[in-house]
Coordinates of C-alpha atoms and ligand atoms in Angstrom, one line a residue:
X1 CA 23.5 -66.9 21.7
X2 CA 20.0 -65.8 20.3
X3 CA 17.8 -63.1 21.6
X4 CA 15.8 -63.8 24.6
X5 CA 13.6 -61.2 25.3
X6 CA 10.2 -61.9 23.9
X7 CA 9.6 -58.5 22.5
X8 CA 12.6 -58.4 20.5
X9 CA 12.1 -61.5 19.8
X10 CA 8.7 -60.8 18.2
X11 CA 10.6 -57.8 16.7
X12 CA 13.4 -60.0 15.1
X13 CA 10.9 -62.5 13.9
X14 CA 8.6 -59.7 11.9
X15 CA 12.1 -58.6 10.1
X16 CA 12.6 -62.1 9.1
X17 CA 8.7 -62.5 7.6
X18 CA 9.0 -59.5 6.1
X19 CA 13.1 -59.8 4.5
X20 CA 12.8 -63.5 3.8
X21 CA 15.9 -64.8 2.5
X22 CA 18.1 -62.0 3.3
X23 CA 20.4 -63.5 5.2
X24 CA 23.4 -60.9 5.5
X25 CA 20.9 -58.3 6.4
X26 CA 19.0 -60.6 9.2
X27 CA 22.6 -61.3 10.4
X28 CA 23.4 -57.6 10.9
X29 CA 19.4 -57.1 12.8
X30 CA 20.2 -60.1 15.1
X31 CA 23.3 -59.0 16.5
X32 CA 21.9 -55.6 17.1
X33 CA 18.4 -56.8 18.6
X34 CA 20.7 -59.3 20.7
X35 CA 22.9 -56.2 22.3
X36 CA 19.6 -53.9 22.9
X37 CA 18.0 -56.6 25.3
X38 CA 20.1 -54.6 28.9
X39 CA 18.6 -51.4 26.9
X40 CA 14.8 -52.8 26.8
X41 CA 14.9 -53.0 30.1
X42 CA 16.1 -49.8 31.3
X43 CA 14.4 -47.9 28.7
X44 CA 10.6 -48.3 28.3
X45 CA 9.7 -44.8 27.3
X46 CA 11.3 -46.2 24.1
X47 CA 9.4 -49.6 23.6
X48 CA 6.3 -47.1 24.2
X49 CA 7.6 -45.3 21.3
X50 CA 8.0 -48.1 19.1
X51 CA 11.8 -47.4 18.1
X52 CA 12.6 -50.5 17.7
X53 CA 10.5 -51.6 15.3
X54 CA 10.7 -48.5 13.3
X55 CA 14.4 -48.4 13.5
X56 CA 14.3 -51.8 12.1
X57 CA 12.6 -50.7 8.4
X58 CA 14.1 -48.6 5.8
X59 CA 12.8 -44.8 5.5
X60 CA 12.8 -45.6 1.7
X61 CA 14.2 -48.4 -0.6
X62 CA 15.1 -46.9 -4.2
X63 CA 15.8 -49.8 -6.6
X64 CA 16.3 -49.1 -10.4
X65 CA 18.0 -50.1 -13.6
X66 CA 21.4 -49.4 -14.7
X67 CA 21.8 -49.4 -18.6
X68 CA 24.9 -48.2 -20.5
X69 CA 26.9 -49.2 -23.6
X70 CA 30.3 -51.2 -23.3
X71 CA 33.1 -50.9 -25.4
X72 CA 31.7 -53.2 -28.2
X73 CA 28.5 -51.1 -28.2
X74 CA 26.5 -53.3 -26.6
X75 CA 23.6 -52.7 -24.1
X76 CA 24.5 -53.7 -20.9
X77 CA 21.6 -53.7 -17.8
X78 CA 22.9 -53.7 -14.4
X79 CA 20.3 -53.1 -11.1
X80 CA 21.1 -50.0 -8.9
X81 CA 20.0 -49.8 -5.3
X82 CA 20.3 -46.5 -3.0
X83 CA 18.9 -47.6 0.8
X84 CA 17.8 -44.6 2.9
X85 CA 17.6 -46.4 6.2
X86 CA 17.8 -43.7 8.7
X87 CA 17.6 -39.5 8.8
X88 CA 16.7 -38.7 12.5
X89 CA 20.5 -37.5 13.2
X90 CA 21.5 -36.0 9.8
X91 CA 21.2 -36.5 6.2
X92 CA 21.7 -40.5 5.5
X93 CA 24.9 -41.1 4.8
X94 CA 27.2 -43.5 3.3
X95 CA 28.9 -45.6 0.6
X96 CA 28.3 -47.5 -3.0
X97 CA 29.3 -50.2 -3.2
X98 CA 29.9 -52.0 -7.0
X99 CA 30.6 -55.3 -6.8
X100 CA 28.4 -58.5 -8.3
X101 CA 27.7 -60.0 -5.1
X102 CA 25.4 -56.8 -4.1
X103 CA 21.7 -57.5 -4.0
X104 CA 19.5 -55.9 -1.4
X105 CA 20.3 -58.1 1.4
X106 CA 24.2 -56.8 1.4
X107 CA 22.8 -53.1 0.9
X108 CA 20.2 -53.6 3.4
X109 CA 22.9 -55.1 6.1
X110 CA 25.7 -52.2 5.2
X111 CA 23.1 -49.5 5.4
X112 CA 21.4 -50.6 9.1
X113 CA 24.9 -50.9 10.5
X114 CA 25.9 -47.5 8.8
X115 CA 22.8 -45.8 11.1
X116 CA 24.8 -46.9 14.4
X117 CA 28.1 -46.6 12.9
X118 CA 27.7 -42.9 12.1
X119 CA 25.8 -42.0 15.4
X120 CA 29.2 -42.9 17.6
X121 CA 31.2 -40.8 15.4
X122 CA 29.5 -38.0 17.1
X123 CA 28.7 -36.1 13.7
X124 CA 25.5 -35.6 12.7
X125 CA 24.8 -38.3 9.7
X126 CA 21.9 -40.6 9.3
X127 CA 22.1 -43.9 7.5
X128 CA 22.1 -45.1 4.0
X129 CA 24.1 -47.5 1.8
X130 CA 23.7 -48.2 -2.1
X131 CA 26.0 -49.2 -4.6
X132 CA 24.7 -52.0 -7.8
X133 CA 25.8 -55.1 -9.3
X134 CA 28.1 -53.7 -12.0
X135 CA 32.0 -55.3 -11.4
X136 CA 34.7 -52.7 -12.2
X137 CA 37.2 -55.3 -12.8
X138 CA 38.8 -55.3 -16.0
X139 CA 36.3 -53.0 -17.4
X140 CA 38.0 -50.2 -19.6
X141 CA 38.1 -46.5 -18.0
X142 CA 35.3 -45.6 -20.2
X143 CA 33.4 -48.6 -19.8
X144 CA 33.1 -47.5 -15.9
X145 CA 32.7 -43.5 -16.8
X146 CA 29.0 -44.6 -18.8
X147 CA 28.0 -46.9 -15.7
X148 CA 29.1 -44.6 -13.2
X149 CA 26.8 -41.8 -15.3
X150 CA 23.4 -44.0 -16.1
X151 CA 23.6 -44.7 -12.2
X152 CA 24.1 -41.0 -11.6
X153 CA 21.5 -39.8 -14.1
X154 CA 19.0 -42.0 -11.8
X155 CA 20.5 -41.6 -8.5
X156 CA 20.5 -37.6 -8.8
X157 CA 17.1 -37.3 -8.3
X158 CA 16.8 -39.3 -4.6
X159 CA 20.4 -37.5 -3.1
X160 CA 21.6 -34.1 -2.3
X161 CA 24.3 -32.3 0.0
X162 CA 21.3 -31.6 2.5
X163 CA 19.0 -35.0 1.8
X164 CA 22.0 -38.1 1.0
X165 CA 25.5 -38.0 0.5
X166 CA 27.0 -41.2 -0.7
X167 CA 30.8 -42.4 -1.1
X168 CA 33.1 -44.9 -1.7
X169 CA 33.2 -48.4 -0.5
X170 CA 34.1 -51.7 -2.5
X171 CA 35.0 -51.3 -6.2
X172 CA 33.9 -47.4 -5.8
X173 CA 37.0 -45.4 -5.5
X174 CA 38.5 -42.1 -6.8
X175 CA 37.5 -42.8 -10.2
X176 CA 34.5 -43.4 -9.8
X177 CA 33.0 -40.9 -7.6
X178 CA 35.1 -38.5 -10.3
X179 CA 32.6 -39.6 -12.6
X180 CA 29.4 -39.9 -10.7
X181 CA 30.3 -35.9 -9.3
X182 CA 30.4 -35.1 -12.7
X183 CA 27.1 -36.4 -13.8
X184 CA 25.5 -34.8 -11.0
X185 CA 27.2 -31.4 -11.6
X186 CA 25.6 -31.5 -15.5
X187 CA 22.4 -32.6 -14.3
X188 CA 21.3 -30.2 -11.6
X189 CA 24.2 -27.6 -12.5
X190 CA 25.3 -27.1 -9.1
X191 CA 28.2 -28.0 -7.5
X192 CA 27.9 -28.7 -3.9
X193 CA 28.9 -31.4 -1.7
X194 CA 26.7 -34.4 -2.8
X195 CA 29.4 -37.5 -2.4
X196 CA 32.7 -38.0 -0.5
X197 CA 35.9 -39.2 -1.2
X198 CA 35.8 -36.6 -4.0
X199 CA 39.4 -35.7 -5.1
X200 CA 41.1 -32.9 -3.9
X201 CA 41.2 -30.5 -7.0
X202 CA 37.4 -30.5 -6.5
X203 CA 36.3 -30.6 -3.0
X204 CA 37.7 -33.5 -2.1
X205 CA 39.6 -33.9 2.2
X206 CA 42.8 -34.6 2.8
X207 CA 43.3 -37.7 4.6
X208 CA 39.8 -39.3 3.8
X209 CA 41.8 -41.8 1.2
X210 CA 43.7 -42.8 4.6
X211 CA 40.8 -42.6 6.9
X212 CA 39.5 -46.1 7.0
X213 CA 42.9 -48.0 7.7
X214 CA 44.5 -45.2 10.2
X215 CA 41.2 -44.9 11.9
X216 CA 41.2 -48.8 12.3
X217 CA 45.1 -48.8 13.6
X218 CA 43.9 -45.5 15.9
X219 CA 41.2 -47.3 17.5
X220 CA 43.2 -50.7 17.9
X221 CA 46.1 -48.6 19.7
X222 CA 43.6 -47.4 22.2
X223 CA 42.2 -50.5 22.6
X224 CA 45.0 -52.6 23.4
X225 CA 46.3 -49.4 25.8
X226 CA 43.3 -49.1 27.6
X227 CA 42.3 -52.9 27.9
X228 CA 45.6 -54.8 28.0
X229 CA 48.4 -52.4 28.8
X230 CA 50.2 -52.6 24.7
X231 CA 50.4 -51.5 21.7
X232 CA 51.8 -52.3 18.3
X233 CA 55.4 -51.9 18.8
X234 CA 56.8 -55.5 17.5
X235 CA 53.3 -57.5 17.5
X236 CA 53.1 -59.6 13.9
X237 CA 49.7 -58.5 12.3
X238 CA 47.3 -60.2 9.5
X239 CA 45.4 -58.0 7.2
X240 CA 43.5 -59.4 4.6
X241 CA 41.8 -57.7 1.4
X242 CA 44.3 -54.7 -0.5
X243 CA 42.2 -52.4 -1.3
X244 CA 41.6 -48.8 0.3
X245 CA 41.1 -50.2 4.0
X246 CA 44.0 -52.8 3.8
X247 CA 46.4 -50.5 2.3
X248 CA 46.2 -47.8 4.9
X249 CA 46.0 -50.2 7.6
X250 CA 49.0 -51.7 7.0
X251 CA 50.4 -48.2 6.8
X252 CA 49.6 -46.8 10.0
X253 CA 50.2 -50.3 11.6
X254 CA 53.8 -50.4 10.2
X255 CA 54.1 -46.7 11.3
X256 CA 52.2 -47.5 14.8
X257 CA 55.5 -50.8 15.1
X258 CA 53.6 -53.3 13.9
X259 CA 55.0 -55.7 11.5
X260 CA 52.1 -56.5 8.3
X261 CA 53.0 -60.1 7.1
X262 CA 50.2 -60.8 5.0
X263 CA 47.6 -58.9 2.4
X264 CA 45.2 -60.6 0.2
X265 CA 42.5 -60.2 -2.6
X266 CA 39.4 -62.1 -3.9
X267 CA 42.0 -65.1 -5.7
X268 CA 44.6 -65.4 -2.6
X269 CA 46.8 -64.3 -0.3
X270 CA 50.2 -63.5 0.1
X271 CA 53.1 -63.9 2.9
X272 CA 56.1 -61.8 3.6
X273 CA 58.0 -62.6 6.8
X274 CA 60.2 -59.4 6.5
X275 CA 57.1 -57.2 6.6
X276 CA 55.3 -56.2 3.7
X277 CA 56.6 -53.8 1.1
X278 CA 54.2 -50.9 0.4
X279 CA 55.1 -49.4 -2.1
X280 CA 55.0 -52.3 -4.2
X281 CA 51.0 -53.3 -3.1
X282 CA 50.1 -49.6 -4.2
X283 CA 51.8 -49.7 -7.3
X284 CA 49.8 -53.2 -8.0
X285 CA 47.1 -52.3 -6.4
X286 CA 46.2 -48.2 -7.2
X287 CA 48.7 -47.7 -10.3
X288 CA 48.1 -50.9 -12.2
X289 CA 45.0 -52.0 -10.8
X290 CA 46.5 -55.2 -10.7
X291 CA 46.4 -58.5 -8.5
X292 CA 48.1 -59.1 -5.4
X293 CA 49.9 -62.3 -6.8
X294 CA 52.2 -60.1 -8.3
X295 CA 53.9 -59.0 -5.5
X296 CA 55.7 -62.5 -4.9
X297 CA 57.2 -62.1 -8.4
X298 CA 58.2 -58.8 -7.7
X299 CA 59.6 -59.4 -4.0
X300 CA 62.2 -62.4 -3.4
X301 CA 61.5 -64.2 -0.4
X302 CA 57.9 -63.6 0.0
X303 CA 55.0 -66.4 -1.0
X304 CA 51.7 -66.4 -3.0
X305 CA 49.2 -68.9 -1.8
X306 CA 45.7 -69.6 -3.7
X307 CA 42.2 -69.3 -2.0
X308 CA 42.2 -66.4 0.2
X309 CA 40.9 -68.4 3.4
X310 CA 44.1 -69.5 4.3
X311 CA 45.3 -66.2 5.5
X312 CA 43.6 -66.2 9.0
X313 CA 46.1 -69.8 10.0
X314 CA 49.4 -67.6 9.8
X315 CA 50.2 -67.0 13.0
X316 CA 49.8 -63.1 14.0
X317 CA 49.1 -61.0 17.5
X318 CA 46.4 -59.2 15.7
X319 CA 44.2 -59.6 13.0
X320 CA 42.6 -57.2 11.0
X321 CA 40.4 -58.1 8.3
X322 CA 39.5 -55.5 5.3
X323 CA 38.0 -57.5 2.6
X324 CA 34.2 -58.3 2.9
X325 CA 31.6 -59.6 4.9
X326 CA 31.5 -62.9 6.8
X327 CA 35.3 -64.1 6.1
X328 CA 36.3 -64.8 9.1
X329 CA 34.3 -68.3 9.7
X330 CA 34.4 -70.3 12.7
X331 CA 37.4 -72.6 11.9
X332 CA 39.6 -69.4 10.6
X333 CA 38.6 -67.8 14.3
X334 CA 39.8 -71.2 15.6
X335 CA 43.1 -71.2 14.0
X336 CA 43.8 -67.6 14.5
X337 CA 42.9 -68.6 18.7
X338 CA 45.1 -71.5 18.6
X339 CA 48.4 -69.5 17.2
X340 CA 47.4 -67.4 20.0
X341 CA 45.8 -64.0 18.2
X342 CA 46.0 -61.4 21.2
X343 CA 43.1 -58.6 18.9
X344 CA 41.0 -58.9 16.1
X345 CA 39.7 -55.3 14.5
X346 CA 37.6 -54.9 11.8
X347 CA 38.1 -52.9 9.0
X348 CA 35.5 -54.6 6.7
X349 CA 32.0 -54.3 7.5
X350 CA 30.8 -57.6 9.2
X351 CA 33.7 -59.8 8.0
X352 CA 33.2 -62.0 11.4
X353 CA 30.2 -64.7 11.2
X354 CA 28.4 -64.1 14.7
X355 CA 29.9 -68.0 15.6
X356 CA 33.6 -66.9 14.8
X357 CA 32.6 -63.4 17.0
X358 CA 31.3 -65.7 19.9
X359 CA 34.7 -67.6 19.4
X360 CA 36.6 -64.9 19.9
X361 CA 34.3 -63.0 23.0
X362 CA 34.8 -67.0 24.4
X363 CA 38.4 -66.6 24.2
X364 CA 38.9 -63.5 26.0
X365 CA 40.7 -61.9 22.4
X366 CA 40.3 -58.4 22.1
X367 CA 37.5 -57.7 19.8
X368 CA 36.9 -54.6 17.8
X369 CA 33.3 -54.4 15.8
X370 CA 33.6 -52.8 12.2
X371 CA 31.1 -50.2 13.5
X372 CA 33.1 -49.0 15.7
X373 CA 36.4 -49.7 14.5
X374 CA 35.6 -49.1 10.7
X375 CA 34.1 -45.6 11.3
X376 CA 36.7 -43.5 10.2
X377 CA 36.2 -43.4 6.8
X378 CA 32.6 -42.0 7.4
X379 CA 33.7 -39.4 10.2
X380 CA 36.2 -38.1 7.7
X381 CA 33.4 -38.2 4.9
X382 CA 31.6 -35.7 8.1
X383 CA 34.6 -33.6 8.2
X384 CA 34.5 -33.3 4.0
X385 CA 31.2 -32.0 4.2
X386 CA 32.0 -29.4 6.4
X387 CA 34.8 -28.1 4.5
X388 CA 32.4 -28.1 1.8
X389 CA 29.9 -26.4 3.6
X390 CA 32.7 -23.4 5.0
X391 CA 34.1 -23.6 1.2
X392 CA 37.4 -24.2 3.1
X393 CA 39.7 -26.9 3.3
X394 CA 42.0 -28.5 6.1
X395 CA 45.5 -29.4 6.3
X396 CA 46.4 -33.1 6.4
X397 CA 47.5 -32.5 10.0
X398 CA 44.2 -31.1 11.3
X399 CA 42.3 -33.8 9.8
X400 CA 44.2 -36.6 11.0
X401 CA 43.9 -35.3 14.5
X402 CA 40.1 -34.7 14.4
X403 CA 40.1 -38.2 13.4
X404 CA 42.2 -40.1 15.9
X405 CA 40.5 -37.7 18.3
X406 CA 36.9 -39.3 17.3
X407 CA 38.4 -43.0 16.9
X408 CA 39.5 -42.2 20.6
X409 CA 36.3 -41.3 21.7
X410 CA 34.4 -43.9 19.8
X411 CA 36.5 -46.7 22.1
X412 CA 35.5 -44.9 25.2
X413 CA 32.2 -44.6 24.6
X414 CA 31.9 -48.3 23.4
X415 CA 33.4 -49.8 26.4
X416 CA 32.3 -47.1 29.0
X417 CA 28.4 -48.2 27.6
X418 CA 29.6 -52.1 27.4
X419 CA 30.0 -51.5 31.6
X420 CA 27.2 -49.4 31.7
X421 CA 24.8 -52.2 30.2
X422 CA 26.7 -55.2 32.2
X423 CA 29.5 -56.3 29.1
X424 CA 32.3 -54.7 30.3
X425 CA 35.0 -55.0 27.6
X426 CA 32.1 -56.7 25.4
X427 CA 32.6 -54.0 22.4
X428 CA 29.9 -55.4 20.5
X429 CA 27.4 -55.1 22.6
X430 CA 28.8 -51.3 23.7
X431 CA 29.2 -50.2 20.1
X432 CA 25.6 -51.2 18.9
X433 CA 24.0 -49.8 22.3
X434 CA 25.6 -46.6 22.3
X435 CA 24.9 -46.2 18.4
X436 CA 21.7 -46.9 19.2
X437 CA 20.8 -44.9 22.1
X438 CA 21.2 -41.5 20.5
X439 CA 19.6 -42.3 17.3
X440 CA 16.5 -44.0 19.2
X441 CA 16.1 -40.4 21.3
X442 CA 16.1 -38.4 18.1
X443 CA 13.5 -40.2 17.2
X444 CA 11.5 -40.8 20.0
X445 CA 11.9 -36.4 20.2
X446 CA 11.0 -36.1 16.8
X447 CA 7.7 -38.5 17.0
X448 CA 6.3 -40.8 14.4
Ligands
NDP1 P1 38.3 -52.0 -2.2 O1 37.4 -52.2 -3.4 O2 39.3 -50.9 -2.3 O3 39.1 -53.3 -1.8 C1 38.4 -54.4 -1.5 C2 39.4 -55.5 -1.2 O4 38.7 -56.6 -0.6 C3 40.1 -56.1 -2.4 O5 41.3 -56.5 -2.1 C4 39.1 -57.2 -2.8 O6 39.8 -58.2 -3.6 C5 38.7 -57.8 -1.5 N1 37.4 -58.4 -1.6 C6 36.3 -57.8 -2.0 N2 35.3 -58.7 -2.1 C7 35.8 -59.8 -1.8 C8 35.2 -61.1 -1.6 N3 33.9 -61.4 -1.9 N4 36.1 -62.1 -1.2 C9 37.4 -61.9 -1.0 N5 38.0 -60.6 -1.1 C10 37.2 -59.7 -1.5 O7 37.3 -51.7 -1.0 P2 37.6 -51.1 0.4 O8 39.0 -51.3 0.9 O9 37.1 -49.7 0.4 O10 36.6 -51.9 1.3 C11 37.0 -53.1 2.1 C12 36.0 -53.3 3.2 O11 36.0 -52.1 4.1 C13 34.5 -53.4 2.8 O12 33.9 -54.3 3.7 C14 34.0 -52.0 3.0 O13 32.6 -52.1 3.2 C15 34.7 -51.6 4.2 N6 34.8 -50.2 4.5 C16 35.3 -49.3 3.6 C17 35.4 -48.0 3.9 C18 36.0 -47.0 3.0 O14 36.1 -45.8 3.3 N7 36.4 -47.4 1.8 C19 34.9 -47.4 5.2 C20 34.4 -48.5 6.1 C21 34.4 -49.8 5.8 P3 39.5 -58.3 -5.2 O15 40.2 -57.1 -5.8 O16 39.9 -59.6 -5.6 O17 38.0 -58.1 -5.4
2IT2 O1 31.2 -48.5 5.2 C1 31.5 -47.3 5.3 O2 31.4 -46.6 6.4 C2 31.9 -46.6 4.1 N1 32.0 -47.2 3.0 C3 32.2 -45.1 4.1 C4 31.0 -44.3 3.9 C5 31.1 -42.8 3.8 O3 30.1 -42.2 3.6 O4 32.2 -42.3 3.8

């Protein structure tokens, strides 16, 4: 599929002249332009009011060097990127991600998709993404405490609890948003609610460590309820990555009846048929910061594999992915159809190539887009900054429920917009069009 209607077209073919090479983030603009063509025509007032386009282009693009010291005292540069994409609904909003594969295409891509992803949680964020090219992995704890600092001593002077509020995502956990809050704290000596995911002693929510995988599971229930009369009680599921997403995931899913065969990481993946043992991936994964390779020599009967591809032929009802971008491919969408995969939800932010997607749509699976399913890390991030903002906090319990409540209403107003625009049951096309409708009247209301 590719868009057809010639003003998006034009649209889509000014973001390529102008982002060339920037394939991830052209990815994420097709899909989107591709959804809003039912939308064009209903709405002119809004290609009047040049939406599009704008919506299209970053408020601001901060890009800026990194330097710190490593355990050998040597001077170490890394690059440091904080995308502002889009304020008309709230202050922008969203993670840092710190992993080497991030240039400004892969900030550029997770910060358009963060604009629609935090208008259906209903709570009033804009969009941004940043994170830099620095790999935590197997750097020492103070090694990442003067990185996380020169980023912060920059980063301070673009964000604040009413103008940006950035979080976790890949490599960017507890830790490290420990450090960066502390930075921030020395440098403008106030302490207010400038990132999420903070930890509890100091601001942080309960149940925003579990928010990304139980949202995914909540939204997946519903989903299979409301569109093909299930749930996860004895279905075999897939879940790739092990880090924050994967982790809770598999939690809730076991919790939900699901049995989790399979995690991975960046090196493999590995297999248990008697359902994966928890306690043992955190105590890898969060404790020792380990690989997941370990858990077959820790857990008889269970099998490592190399290359982390392979995860998607193991044959499951539903598949959730929770590692990166663009990992499920064509042929891994094809193997997961042929062993008859009944859901695929994503966790990770665009793991699905748009050919593995069309695969899937094709196939009549179940398909849940990471902006719709994914977005209960960045609803609970909402629901930290106003306990900051009261100065109180919630229980666990109260938290939990605001979220499955939102995930609930996130599915609804996906698929109730999917029939609306003539997809019923297409998810992608209701999540990106129902994103985008209320952020395209905030700022057609606001003017240019
Ligand atoms: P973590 O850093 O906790 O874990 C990432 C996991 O994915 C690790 O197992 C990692 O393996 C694997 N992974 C990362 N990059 C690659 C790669 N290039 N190839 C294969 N595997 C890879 O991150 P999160 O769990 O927080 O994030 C996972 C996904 O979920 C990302 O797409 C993120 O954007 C998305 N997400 C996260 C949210 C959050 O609240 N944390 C919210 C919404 C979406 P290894 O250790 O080998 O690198
Ligand atoms: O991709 C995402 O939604 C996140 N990494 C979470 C962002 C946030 O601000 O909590």
């Amino acid at each position: 599929m590719a868009i057809q209607n010639a003003y998006l077209k034009a649209v889509y073919e000014k973001v390529c002249a102008r982002n060339p090479g920037e394939k991830e983030f052209l990815q994420a603009v097709d899909e989107v332009l591709e959804s809003l063509e039912p939308v064009i025509e209903k709405r002119p007032d809004l290609v009047e009011a040049g939406i599009v386009e704008q919506i299209v282009e970053p408020e601001r693009q901060i890009i800026f060097r990194v330097p710190w010291v490593d355990d050998n005292g040597k001077v170490q540069v890394n690059r440091g990127y904080r995308i502002q994409f889009n304020s008309a609904i709230g202050p922008y909003k969203g993670g840092l991600r710190l992993h080497p594969s991030v240039c400004a295409s892969v900030i550029k891509f997770l910060g358009f998709e963060q604009i629609f992803k935090n208008s259906l949680t209903g709570l009033p964020m804009g969009g941004g993404k940043g994170g830099s090219d620095f790999d935590p992995k197997g750097k020492s704890d103070m090694e990442v405490m003067r990185f996380c600092q020169s980023f912060m001593t920059e980063l301070s002077k673009h964000i604040g609890a009413d103008t940006d509020v950035p979080a976790g995502d890949i490599g960017t956990g507890a830790r490290e948003i420990g450090y960066m809050f502390g930075q921030y704290k020395k440098l403008r000596n106030e302490f207010v609610g400038v990132l999420t995911g903070k930890g509890l002693s100091y601001g942080g929510s309960l149940a925003r460590t579990e928010a990304t995988g139980y949202g995914l599971c909540y939204f997946t229930a519903e989903m299979l309820s409301c569109m093909k009369n299930t749930s996860f009680e004895g279905k075999t599921v897939v879940i790739s990555g092990s880090g924050n997403v994967a982790i809770y995931a598999t939690q809730k899913a076991t919790e939900l009846g699901g049995k989790v065969v399979a995690l991975s990481d960046s090196n493999g993946y590995i297999y248990d048929a008697n359902g994966i043992n928890l306690d043992v991936v955190k105590d890898i994964k969060e404790v020792k910061r380990g690989r997941i390779k370990e858990y077959a020599d820790r857990v008889p009967g269970s099998v490592y594999t190399e290359g982390c591809s392979g995860i998607w032929t193991i044959k499951c009802d539903i598949a959730l992915p929770c590692a990166t971008q663009n990992e499920i491919n064509l042929d891994s969408a094809k193997a997961l159809i042929a062993n008859g995969v009944m859901a695929v939800a994503e966790g990770a932010n665009m793991p699905s190539t748009p050919e593995a997607i069309e695969a899937f749509l094709n196939a009549g699976i179940l398909f849940a887009p990471a902006k719709a399913a994914n977005a209960g890390g960045v609803a609970t991030s909402g629901l930290e900054m106003s306990q900051n903002s009261e100065r109180l906090s919630w229980t666990f319990e109260e938290v939990d429920a605001k979220l499955k409540n939102i995930m609930i209403n996130i599915f609804h107003n996906a698929y109730n917009a999917s029939k609306e625009y003539g997809h019923e049951g297409n998810l992608v096309s209701g999540a990106n069009i129902a994103g985008f409708l209320k952020v395209a009247d905030a700022m057609k209301w606001q003017g240019i």
